Coordinates of C-alpha atoms and ligand atoms in Angstrom, one line a residue:
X1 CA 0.6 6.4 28.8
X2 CA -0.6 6.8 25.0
X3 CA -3.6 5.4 23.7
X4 CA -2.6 2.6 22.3
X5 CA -2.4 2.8 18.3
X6 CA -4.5 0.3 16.1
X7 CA -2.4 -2.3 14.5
X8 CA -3.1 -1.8 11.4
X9 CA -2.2 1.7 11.5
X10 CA 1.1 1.0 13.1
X11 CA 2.1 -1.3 10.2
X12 CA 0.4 1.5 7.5
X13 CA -1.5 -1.7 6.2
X14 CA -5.1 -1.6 4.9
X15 CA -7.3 -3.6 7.1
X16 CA -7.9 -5.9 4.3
X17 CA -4.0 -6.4 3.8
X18 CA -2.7 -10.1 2.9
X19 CA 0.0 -11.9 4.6
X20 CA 2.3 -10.4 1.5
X21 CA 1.4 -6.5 2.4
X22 CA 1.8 -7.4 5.7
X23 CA 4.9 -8.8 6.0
X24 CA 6.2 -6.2 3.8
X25 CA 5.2 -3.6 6.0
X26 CA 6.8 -5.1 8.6
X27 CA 10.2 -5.5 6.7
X28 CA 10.4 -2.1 5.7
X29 CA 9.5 -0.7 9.1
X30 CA 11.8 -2.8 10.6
X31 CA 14.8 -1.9 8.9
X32 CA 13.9 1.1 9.8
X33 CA 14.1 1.5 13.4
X34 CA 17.0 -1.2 13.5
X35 CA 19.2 0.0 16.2
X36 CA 22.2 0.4 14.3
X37 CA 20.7 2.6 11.7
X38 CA 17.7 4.4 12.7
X39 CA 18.2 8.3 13.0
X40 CA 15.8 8.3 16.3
X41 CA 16.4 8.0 20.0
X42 CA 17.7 4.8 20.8
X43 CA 14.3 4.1 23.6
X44 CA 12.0 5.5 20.9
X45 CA 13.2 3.0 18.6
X46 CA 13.6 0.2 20.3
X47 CA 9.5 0.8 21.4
X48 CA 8.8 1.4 17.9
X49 CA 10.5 -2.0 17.2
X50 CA 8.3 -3.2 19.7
X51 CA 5.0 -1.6 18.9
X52 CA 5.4 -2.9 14.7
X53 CA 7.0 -6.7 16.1
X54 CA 3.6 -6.6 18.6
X55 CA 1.2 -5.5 15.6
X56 CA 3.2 -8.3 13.3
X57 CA 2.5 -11.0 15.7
X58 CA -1.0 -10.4 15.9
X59 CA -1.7 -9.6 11.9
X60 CA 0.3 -12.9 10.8
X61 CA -2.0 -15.1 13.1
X62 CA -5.6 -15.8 11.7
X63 CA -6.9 -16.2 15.4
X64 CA -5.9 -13.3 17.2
X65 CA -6.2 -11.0 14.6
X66 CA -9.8 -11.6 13.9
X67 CA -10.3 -11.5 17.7
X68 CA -8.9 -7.8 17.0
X69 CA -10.6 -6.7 14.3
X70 CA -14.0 -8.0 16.8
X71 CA -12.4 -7.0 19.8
X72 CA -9.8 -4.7 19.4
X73 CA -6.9 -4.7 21.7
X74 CA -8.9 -5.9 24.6
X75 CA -9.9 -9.2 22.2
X76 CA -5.9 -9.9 21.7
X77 CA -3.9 -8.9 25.0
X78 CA -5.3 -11.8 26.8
X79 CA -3.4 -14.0 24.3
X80 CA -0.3 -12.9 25.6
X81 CA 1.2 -14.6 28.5
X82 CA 1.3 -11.2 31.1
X83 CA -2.2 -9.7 29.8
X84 CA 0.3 -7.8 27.2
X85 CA 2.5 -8.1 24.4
X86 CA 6.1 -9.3 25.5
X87 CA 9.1 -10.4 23.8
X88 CA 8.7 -13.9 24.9
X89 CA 5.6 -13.8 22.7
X90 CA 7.1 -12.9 19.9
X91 CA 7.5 -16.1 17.5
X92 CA 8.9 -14.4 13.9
X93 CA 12.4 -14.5 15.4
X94 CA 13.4 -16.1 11.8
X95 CA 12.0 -13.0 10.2
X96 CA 14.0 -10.7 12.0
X97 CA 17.2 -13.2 11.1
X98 CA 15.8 -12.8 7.6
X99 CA 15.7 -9.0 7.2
X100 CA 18.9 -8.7 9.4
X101 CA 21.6 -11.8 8.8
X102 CA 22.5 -13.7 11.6
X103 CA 25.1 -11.5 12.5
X104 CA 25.9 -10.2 9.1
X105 CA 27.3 -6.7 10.5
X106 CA 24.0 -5.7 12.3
X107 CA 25.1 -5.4 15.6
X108 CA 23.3 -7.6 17.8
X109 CA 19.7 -7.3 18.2
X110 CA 19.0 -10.1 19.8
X111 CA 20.8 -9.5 22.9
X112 CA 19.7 -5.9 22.4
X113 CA 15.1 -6.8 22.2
X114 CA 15.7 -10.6 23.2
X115 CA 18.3 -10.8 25.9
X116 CA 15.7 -10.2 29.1
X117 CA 13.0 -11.6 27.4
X118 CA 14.2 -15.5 26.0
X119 CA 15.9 -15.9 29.3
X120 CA 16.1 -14.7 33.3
X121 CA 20.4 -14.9 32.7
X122 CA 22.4 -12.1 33.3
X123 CA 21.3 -9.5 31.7
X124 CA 23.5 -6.6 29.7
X125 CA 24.5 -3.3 31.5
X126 CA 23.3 -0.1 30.4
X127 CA 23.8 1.2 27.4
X128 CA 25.1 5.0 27.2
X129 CA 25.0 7.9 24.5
X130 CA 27.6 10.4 23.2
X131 CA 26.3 13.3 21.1
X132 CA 29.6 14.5 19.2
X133 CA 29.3 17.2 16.8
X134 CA 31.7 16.9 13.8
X135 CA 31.9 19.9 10.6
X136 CA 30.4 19.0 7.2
X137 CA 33.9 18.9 6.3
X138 CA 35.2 16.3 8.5
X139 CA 31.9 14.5 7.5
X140 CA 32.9 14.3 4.1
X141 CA 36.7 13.2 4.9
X142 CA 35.6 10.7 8.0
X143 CA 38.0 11.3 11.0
X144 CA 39.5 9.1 13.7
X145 CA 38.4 10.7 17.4
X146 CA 39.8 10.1 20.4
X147 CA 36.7 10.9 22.9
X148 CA 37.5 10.8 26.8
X149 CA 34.3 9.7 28.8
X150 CA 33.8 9.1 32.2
X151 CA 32.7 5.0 32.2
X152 CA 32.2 2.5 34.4
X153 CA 35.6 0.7 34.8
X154 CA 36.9 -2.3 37.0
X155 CA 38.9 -1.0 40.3
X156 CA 42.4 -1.1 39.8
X157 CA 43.3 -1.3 43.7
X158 CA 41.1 -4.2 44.5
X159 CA 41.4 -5.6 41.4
X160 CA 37.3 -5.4 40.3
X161 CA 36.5 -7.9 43.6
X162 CA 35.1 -4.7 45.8
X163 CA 37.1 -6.2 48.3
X164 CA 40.5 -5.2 49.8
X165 CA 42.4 -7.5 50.4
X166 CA 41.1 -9.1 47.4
X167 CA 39.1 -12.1 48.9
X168 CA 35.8 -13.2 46.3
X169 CA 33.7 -14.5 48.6
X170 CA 30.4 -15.7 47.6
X171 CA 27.2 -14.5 49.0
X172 CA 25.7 -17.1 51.5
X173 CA 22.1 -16.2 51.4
X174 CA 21.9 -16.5 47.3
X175 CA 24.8 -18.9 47.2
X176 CA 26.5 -16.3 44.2
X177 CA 23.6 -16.8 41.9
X178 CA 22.7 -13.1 42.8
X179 CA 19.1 -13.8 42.6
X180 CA 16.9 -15.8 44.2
X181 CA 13.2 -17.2 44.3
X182 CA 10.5 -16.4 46.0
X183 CA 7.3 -18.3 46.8
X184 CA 4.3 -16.0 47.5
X185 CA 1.0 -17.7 48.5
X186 CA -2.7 -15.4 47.1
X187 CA -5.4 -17.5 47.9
X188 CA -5.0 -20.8 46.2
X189 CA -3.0 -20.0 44.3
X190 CA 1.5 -20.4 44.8
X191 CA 3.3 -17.8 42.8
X192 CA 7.1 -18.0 42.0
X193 CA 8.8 -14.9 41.8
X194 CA 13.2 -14.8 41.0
X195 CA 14.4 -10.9 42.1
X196 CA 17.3 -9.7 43.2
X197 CA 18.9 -11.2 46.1
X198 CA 18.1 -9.1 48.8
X199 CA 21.8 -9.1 51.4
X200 CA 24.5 -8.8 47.6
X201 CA 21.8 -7.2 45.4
X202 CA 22.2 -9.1 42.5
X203 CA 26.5 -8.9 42.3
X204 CA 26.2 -13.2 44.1
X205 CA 29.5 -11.7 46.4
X206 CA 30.0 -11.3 50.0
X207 CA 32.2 -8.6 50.7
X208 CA 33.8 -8.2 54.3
X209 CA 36.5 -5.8 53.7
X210 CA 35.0 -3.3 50.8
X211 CA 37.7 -1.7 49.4
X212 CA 37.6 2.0 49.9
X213 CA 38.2 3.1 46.0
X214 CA 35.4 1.9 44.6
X215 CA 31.7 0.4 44.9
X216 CA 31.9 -3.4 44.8
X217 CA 34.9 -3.3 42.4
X218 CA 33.3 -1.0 40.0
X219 CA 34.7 2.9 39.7
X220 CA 34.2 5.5 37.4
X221 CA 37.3 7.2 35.7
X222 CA 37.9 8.9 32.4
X223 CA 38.5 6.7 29.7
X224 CA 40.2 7.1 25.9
X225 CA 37.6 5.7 23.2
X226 CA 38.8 6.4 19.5
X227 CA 36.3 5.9 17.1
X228 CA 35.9 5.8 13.3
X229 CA 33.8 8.0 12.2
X230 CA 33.2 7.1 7.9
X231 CA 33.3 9.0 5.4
X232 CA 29.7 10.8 4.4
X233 CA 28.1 10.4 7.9
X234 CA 24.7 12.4 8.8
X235 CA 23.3 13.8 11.5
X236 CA 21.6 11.3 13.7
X237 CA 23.4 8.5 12.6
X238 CA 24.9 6.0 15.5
X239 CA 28.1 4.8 15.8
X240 CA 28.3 1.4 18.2
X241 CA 31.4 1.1 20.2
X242 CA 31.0 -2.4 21.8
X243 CA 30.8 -3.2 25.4
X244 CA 31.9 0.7 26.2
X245 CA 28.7 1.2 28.3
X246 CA 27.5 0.7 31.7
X247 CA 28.5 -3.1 32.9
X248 CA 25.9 -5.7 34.1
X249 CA 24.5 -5.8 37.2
X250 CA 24.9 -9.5 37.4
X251 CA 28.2 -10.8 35.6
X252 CA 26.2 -10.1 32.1
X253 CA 28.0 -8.5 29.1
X254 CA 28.0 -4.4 29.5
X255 CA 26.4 -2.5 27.7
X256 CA 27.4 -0.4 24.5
X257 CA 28.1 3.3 24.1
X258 CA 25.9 4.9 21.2
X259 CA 27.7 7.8 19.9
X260 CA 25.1 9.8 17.7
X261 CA 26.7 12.1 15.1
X262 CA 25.8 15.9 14.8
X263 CA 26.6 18.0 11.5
X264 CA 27.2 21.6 12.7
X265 CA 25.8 24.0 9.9
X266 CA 28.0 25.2 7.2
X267 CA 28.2 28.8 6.0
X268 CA 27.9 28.2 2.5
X269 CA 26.4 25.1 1.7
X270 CA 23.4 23.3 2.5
X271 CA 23.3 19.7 2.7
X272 CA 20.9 17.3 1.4
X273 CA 21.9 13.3 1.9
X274 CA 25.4 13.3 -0.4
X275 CA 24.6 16.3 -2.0
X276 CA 25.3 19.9 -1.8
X277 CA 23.5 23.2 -2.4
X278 CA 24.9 26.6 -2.3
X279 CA 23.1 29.6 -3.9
X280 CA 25.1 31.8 -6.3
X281 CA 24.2 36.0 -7.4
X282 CA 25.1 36.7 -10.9
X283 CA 24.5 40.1 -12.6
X284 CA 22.3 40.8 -15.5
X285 CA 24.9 41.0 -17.9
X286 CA 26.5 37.8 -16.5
X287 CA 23.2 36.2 -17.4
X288 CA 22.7 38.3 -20.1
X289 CA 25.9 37.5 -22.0
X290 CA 27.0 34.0 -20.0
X291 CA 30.3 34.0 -17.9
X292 CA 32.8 31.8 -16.6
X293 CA 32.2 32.1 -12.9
X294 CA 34.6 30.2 -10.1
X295 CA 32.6 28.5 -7.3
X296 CA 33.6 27.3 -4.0
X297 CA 33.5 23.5 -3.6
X298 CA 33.8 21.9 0.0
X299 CA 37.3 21.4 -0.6
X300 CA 38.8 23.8 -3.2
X301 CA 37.3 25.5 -6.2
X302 CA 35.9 24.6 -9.4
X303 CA 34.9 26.2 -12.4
X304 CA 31.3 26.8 -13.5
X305 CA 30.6 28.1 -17.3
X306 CA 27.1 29.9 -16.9
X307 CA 25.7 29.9 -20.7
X308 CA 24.5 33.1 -22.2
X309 CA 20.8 33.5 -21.3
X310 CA 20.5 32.0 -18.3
X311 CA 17.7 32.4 -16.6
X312 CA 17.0 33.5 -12.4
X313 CA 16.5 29.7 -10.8
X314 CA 18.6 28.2 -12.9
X315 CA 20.2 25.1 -11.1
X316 CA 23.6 23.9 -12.2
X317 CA 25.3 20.3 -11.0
X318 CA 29.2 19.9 -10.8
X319 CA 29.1 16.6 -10.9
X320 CA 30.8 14.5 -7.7
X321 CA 31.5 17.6 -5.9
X322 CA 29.4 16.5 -3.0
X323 CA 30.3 14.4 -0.2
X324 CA 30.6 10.3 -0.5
X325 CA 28.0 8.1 0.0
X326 CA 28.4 6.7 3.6
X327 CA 27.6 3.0 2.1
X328 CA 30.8 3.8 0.0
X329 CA 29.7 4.0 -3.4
X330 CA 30.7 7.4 -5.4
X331 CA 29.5 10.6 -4.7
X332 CA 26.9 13.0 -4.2
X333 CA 26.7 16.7 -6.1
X334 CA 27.0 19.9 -5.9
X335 CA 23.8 22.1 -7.0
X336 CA 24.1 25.6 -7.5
X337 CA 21.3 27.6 -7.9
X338 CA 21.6 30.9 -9.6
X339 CA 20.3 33.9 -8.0
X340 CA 19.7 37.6 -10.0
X341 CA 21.2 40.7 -8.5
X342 CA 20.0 43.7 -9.0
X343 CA 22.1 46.9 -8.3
X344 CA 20.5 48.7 -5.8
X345 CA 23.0 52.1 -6.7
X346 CA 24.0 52.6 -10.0
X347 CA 26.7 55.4 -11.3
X348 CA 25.0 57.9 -13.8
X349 CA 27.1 56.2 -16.9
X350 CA 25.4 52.8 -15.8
X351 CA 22.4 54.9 -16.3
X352 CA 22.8 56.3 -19.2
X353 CA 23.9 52.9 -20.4
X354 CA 20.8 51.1 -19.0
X355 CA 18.4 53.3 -20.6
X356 CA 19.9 53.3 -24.0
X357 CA 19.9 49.1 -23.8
X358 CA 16.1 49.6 -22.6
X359 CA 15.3 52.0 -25.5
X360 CA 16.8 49.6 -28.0
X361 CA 15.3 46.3 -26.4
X362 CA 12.4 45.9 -28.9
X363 CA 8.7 46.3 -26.9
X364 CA 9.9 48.2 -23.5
X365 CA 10.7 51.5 -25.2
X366 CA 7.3 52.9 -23.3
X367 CA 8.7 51.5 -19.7
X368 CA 11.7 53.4 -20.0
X369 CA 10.6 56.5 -21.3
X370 CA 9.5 57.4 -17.4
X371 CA 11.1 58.7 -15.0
X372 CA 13.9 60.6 -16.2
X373 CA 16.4 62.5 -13.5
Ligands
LIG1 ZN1 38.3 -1.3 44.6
LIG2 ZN1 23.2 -12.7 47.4

């Protein structure tokens, strides 16, 4: 495992930081590796949730963070009910409903951090992930998919019971509750442990006639997902498709499917957020003189008016040409940055013609006096 990182460094706070800075931090960061919106690995985030909500807790409480700034992390995890930082330790829970609404279209993170942690229920299924890849244009139009995956479904023939003729019966030895407790003696001491019953692992049935199609009701077969992919997505973002994932173990809610977004490369433009970059050649004398040149846009074509005297590196902006914001407000741009080109063959009446407009540009007569063929 990696060292474990200072606190104060995992909030980016200044060891002298006030409750203000700190709770700041924590906001920011937070909103950051939400679920719904970060751009990282689902696991990665949710421990980066955990390693900022673990550095939080300690920062905002005068007692154990002054044991960490004595002790360091071996001065705070005994504070914590395992020897470690848990969820059930946790006590900002309104802060989190602060940054995120109660529900207010933030998915549920609760269930998704808390859901083990605030009690031994049933506890979601697995939670699955779909990379699709999408072009930049259907990015900037959105798209209805239909994806076909392979998920965990209930068993048609035995009706999701596992059993075929059908008959639930409930598992003697853990009387349905699917776990049970166990009472270990060490020393002294009596410790209570609740696992898995060990004769129905965890599913609380009996099954006496399994029916041959599936494993305890559950079967996997291809199923039709359409999602709504919005207009101006990015790569890396995630799309939630509730309760599409692996189901609970133990009569819990399933779990979701993630499908993360990929934005295959386009052939002219570059991307940046909403905006667009593409990188134009001009000639000298278009430069020189100015032109009205015609520029492919994602969509069709638009005109672009290139002044006389334009200068190599010049950038130019058609304004809304890029893709929509994915928050729905207006548009992004389209940049175009001007590029010189330089005829690598000439004719010999371009040459002629070159050197005359060198011998009459005032200061470079000596330059082009050379090299005559
Ligand atoms: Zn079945
Ligand atoms: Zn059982």
């Amino acid at each position: 495992m990696a060292e474990k990182r200072d606190y104060y460094e995992v909030l980016s706070v200044d060891r002298k930081a006030s409750e203000v800075d700190i709770k700041k931090a924590y906001r920011q960061l937070a909103r950051q590796y939400h679920p719904d919106v970060t751009k990282e690995d689902p696991k990665v985030a949710e421990e980066r949730f955990k390693e900022i909500s673990e550095a939080y807790e300690v920062l905002m409480d005068k007692e154990k963070r002054e044991l960490f700034d004595k002790y360091g992390h071996a001065g705070v995890n005994s504070q914590f009910q395992g020897g470690g930082f848990n969820w059930n330790d946790f006590t900002h829970q309104g802060d989190i409903r602060d940054i995120f609404g109660d529900q207010g279209g933030y998915g549920n993170i609760f269930d998704m951090f808390f859901g083990g942690g605030r009690s031994r229920g049933p506890h979601q299924g697995q939670s699955l992930r779909y990379d699709l890849e999408i072009t930049l244009e259907e990015a900037a139009d959105g798209l209805k998919k239909e994806l076909t995956l392979p998920l965990t479904v209930k068993c048609d023939v035995c009706a999701g019971t596992g059993s075929k003729s059908k008959k639930e019966e409930v598992c003697t030895h853990c009387g349905g509750k699917g776990q049970v407790q166990r009472v270990e003696r060490r020393g002294h001491s009596q410790f209570v442990s609740i696992g898995a019953c060990p004769k129905c692992h965890g599913s609380g049935k009996d099954i006496k006639d399994p029916c041959p199609e599936c494993d305890e009701g559950w079967t996997r077969k291809r199923q039709k997902i359409s999602i709504d992919i919005p207009k101006g997505v990015d790569t890396g973002m995630r799309l939630r498709v509730a309760g599409a994932g692996e189901p609970s173990p133990d009569g819990g809610p399933p779990g979701d499917l993630f499908v993360v977004i990929q934005v295959k490369r386009h052939r002219l433009f570059e991307r940046d957020g909403a905006d667009l970059l593409i990188e134009q050649e001009i000639s000298f004398p278009e430069a020189a003189l100015g032109a009205e040149l015609e520029m492919p846009t994602l969509k069709a074509k638009a005109k672009l008016n290139v002044p006389a005297g334009t200068q190599p590196g010049t950038v130019f902006k058609l304004k809304g040409e890029g893709l929509p914001h994915v928050d729905g407000h207006g548009k992004g741009d389209q940049y175009i940055k001007v590029k010189m080109s330089v005829p690598k063959k000439l004719t010999s009446e371009q040459k002629d013609l070159l050197r005359r407009f060198g011998e009459i540009e005032p200061g470079k007569k000596s330059l082009f006096g050379r090299g005559k063929s």
